[in-house]
mmCIF file of C-alpha atoms and ligand atoms in Angstrom:
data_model
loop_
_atom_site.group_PDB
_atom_site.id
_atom_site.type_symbol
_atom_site.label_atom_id
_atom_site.label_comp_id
_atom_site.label_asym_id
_atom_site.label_seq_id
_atom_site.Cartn_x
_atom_site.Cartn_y
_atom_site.Cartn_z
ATOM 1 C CA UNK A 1 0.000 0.000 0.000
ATOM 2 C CA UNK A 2 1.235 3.691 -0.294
ATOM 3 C CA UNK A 3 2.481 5.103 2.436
ATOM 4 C CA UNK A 4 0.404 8.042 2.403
ATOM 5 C CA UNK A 5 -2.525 5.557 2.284
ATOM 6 C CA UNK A 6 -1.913 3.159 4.796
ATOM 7 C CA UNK A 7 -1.165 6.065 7.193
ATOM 8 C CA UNK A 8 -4.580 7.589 6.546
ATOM 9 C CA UNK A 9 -6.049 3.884 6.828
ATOM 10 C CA UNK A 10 -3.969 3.535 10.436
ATOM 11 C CA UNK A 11 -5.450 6.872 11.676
ATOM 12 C CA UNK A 12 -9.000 5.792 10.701
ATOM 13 C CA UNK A 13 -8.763 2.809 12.558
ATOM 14 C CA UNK A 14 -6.701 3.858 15.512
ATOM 15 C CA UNK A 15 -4.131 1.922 14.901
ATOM 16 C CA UNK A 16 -1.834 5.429 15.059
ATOM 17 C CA UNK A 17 -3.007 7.698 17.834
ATOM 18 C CA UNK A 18 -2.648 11.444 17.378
ATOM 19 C CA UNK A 19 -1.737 13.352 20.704
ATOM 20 C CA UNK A 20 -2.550 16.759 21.542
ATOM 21 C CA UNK A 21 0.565 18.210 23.048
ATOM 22 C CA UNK A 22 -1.193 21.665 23.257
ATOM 23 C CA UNK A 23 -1.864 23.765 26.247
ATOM 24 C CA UNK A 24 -5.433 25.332 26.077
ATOM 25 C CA UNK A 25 -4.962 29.252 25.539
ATOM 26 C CA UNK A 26 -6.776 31.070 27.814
ATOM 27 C CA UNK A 27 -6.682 34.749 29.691
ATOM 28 C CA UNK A 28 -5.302 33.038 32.514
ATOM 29 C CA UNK A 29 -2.600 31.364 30.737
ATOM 30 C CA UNK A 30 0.741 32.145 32.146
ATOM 31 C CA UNK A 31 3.307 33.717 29.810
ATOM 32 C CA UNK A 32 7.191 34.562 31.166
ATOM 33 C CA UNK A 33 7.534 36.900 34.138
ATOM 34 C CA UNK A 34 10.354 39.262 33.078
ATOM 35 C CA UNK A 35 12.339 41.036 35.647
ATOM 36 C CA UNK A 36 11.115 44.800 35.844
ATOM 37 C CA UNK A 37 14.041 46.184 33.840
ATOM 38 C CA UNK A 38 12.536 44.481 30.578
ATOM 39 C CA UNK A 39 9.121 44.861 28.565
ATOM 40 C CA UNK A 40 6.714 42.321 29.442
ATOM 41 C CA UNK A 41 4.594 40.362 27.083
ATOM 42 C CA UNK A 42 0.921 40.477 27.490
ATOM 43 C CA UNK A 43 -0.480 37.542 28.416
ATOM 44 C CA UNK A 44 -4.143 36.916 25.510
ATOM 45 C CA UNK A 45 -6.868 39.382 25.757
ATOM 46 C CA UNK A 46 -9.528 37.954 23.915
ATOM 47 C CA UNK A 47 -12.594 40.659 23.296
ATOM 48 C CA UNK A 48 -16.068 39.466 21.109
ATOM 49 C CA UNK A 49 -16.471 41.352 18.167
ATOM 50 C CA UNK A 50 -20.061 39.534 18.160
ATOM 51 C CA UNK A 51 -22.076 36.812 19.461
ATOM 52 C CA UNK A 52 -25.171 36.095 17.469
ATOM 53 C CA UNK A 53 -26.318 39.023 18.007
ATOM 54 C CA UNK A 54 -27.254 42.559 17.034
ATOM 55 C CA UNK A 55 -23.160 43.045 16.365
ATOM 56 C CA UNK A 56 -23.689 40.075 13.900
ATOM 57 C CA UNK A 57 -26.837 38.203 14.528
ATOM 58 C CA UNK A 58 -25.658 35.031 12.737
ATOM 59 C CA UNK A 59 -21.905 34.669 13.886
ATOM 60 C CA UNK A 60 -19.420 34.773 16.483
ATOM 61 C CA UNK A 61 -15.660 35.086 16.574
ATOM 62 C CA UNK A 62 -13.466 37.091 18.979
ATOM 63 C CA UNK A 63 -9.915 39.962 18.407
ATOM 64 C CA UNK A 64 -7.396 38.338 20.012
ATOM 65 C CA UNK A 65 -4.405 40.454 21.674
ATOM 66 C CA UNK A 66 -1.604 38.869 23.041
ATOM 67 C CA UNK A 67 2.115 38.582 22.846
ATOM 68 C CA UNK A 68 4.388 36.090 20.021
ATOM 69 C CA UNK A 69 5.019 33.981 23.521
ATOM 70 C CA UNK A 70 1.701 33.228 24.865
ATOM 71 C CA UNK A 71 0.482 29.804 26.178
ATOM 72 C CA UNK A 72 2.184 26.418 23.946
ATOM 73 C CA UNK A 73 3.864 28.347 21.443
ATOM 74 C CA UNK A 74 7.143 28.734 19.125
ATOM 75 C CA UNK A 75 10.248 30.372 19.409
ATOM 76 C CA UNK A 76 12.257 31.055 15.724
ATOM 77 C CA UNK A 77 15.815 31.662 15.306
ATOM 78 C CA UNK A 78 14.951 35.456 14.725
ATOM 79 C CA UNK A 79 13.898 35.882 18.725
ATOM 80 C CA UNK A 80 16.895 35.710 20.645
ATOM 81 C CA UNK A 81 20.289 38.279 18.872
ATOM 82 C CA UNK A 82 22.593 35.544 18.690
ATOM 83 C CA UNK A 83 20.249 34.120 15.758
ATOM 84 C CA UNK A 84 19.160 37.590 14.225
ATOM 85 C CA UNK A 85 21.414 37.275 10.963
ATOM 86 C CA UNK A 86 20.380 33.631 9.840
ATOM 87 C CA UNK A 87 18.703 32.860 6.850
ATOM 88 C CA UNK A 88 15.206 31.639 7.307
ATOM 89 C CA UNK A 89 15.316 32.741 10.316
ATOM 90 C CA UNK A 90 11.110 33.824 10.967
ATOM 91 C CA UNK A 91 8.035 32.723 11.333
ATOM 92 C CA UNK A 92 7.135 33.009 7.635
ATOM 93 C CA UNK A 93 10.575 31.971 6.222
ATOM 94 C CA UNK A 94 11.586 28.885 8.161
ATOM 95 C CA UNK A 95 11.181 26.127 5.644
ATOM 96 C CA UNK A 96 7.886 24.183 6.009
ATOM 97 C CA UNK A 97 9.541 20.547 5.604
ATOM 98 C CA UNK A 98 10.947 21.937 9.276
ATOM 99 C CA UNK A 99 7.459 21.964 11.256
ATOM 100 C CA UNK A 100 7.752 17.788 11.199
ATOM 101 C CA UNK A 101 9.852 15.497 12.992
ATOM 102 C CA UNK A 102 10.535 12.801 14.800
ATOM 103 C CA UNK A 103 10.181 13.301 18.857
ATOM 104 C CA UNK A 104 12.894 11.468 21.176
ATOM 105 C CA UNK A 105 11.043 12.106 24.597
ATOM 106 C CA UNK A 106 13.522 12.685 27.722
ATOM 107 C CA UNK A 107 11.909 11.541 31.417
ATOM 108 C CA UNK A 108 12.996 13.260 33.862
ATOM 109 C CA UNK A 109 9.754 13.405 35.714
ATOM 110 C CA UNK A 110 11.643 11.530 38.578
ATOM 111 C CA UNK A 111 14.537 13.985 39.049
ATOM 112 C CA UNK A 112 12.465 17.483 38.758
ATOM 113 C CA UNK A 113 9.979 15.711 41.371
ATOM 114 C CA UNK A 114 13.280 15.993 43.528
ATOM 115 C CA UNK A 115 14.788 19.326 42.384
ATOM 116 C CA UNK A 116 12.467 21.889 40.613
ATOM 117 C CA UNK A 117 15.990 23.252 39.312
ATOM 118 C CA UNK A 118 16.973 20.312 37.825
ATOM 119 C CA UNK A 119 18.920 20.918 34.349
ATOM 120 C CA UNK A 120 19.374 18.238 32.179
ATOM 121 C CA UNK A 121 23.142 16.848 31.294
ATOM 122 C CA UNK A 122 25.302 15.892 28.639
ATOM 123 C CA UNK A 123 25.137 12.960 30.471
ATOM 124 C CA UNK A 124 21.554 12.262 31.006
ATOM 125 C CA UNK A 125 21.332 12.896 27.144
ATOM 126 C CA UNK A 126 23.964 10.376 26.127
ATOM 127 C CA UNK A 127 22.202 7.533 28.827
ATOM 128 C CA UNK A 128 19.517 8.269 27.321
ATOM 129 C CA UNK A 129 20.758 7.419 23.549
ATOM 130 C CA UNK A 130 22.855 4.156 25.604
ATOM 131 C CA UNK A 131 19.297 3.026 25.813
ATOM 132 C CA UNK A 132 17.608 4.709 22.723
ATOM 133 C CA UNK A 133 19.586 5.322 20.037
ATOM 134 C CA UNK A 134 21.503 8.070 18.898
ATOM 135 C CA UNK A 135 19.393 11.378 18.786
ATOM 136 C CA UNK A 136 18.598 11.326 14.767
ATOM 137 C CA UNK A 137 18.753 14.171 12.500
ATOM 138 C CA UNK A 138 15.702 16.523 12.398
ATOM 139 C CA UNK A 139 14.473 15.285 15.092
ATOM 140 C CA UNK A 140 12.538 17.592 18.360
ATOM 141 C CA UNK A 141 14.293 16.611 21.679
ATOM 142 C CA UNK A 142 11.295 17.196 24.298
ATOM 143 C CA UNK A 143 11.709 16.938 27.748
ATOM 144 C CA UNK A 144 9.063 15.260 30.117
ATOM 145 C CA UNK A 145 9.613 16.934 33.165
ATOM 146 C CA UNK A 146 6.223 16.344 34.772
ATOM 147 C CA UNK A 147 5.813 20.445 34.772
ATOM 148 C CA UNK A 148 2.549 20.218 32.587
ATOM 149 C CA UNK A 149 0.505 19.143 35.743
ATOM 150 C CA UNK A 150 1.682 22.163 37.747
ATOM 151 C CA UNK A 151 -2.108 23.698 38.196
ATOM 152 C CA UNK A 152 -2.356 27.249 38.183
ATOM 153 C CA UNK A 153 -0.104 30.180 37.301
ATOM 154 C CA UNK A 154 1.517 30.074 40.238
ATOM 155 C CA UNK A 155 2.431 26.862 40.680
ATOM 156 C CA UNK A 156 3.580 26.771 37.004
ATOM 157 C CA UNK A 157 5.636 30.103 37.552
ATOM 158 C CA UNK A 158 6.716 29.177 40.967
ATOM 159 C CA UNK A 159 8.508 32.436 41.429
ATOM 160 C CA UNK A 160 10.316 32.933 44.567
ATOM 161 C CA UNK A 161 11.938 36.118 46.176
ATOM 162 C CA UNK A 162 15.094 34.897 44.004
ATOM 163 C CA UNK A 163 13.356 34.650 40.829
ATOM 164 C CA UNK A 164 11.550 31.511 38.880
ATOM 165 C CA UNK A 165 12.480 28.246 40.016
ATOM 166 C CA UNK A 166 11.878 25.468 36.949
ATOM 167 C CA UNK A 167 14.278 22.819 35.287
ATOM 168 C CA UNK A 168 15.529 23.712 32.149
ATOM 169 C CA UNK A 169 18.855 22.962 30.525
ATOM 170 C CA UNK A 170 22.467 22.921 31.581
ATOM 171 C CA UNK A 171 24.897 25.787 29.859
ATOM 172 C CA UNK A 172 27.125 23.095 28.337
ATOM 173 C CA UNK A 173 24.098 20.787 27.524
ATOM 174 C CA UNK A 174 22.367 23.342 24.958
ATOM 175 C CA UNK A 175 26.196 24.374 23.524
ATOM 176 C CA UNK A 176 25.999 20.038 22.443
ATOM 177 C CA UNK A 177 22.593 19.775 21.408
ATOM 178 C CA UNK A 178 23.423 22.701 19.374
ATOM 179 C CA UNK A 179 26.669 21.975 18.277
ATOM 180 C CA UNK A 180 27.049 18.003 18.795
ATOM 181 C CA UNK A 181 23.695 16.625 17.429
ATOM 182 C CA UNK A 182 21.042 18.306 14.552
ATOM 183 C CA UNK A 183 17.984 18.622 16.080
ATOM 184 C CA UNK A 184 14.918 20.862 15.504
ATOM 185 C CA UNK A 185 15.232 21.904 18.554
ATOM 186 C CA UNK A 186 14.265 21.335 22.075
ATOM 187 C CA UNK A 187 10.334 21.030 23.409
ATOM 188 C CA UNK A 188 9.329 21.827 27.085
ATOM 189 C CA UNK A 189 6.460 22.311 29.706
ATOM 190 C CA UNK A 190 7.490 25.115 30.953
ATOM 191 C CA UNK A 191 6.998 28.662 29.714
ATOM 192 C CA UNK A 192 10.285 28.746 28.220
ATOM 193 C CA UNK A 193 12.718 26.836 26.896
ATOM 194 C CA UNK A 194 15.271 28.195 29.168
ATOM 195 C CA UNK A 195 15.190 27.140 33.574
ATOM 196 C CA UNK A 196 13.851 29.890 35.104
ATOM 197 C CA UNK A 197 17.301 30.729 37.133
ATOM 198 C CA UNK A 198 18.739 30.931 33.480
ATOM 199 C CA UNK A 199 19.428 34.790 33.530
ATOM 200 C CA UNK A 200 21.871 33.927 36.143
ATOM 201 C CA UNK A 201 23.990 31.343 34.163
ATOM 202 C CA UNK A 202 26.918 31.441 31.844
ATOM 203 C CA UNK A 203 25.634 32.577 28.981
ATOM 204 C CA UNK A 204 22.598 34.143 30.168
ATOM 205 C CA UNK A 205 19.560 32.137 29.003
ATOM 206 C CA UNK A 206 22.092 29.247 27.671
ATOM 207 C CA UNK A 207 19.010 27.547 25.659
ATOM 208 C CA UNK A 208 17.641 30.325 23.303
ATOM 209 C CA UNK A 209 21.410 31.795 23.142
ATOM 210 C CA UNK A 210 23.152 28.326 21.741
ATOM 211 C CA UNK A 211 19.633 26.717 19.978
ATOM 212 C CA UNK A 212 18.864 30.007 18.280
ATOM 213 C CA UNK A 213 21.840 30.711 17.294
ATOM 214 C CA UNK A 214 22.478 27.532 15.713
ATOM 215 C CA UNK A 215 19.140 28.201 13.892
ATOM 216 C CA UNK A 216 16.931 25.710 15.903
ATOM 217 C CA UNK A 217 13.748 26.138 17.692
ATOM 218 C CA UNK A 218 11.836 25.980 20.537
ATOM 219 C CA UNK A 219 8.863 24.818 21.709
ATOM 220 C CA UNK A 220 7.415 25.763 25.342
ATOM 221 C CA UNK A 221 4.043 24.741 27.641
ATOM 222 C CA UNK A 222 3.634 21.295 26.240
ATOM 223 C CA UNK A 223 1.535 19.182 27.917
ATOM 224 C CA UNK A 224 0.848 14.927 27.361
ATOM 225 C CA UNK A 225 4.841 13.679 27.227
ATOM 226 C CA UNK A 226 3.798 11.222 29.071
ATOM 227 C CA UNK A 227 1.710 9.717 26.440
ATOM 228 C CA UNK A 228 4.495 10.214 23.934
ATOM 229 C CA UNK A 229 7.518 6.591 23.763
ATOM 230 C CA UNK A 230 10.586 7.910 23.892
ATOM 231 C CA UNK A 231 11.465 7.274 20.614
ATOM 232 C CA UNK A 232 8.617 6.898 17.444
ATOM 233 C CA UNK A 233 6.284 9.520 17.812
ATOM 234 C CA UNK A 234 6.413 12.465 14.701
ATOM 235 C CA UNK A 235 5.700 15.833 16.088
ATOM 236 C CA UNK A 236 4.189 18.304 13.683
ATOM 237 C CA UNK A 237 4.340 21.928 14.530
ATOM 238 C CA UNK A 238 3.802 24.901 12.466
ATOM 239 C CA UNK A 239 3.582 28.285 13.934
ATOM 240 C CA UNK A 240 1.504 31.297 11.999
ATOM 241 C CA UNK A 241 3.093 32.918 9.402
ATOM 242 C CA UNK A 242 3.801 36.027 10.859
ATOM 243 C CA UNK A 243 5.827 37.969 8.358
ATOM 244 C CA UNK A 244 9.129 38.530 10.588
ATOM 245 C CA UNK A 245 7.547 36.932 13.708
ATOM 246 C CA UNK A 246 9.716 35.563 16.285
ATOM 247 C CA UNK A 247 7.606 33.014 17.392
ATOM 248 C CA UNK A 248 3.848 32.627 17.388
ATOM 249 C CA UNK A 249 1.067 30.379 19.551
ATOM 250 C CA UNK A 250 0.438 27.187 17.677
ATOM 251 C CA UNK A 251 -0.965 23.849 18.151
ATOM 252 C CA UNK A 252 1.090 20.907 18.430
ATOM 253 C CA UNK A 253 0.379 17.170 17.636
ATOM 254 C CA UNK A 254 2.028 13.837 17.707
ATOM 255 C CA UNK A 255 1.349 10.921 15.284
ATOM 256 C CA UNK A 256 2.120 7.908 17.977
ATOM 257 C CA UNK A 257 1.778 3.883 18.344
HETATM 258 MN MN1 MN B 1 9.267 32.027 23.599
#
């Protein structure tokens, strides 16, 4: 059979599952909380232009307002400087054959449970492919970190007097993914692809300044790893195409056993 036809035939019958790895996008939804210095980004307003009614009595859609960053969304190349002069570097110019990929799924639901800091290693990434495989080409890393279920804005902030505490990525871990294997990019729960003590390491924000400027993405607020394998899922993610954006709300799904 074609391939094209027995995958349509295996989604029919459930043989192939597709998994919504979206966070539901909301008012409340919690986008990054800068530190005063910088500009925040507004989390969505979302206001009804009508409502079956004498504003348009047969339809109903809403303006939405809200920042590139907001809720499950994408971050290109173009957002962080030390990616500002690639080619296809936006929204609208990243090449489309780039929005699907295999997922290799990192658990390290266990470790954040003990240390909401917790930054994944060069280590943990090459015990992981002792047991997986070697990270393939074009593929998204994610990493399962058991954030997702973290109810509320606070407790999915979970800023302190010193700042955001979440687990994110180790300096010298994002320098190899960038530089080492040729990923996508890297998928999280959390709001951002970086930990949230990241302003404090060496570089600053390690994840967007290596991953970006090694023209790879990011993908933040995802929710369902855990009903991802760690290996043999496809992710397919495609932001708007926001002339020039630098990232953009989207809605991602995985094709899975
Ligand atoms: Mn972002």
């Amino acid at each position: 059979m074609d391939v094209l036809a027995q995958l349509l035939e295996e989604l029919t019958t459930g043989k192939l599952e597709i998994i919504d790895l979206t966070s539901p996008l909301e008012p409340e939804t919690p986008v990054i909380d800068l530190p005063p210095m910088f500009a925040p980004s507004p989390g969505l307003t979302l206001t009804e232009i009508s409502h079956y009614d004498n504003r348009g009595p047969a339809w109903y859609w809403n303006v939405l307002y809200m920042g590139e960053h907001t809720g499950t969304h994408f971050d290109a190349p173009i957002h962080w400087i030390t990616g500002k002069e690639l080619p296809n570097n936006a929204t609208d110019t990243i090449l489309p054959s780039k929005f699907i990929g295999p997922a290799c799924v990192i658990d390290v639901t266990a470790e954040v449970k003990q240390d909401p800091d917790y930054l994944l290693t060069i280590e943990r990434v090459e015990q992981w492919e002792a047991d997986h495989g070697h990270i393939p080409n074009g593929a998204w890393l994610l990493i399962h970190t058991g954030w997702s279920q973290r109810a509320g804005r606070e407790a999915f902030l979970n800023i302190h007097d010193d700042g955001a505490h979440s687990p994110g990525f180790h300096p010298s871990c994002s320098a190899f993914l960038a530089k080492e294997r040729d990923i996508l990019g890297v998928g999280v729960e959390t709001v951002g692809t970086d930990a949230g003590q990241a302003g404090g390491f060496d570089p600053p924000f390690p994840s967007h300044t290596y991953m970006h400027g090694a023209g790879r993405f990011g993908i933040t607020s995802l929710m369902n790893l855990d009903l991802l394998p760690p290996t043999g899922a496809i992710v397919i993610a495609a932001p708007l195409k926001i002339v020039k954006g630098s990232g953009s709300p989207l809605r991602v799904i995985a094709i899975t056993r």
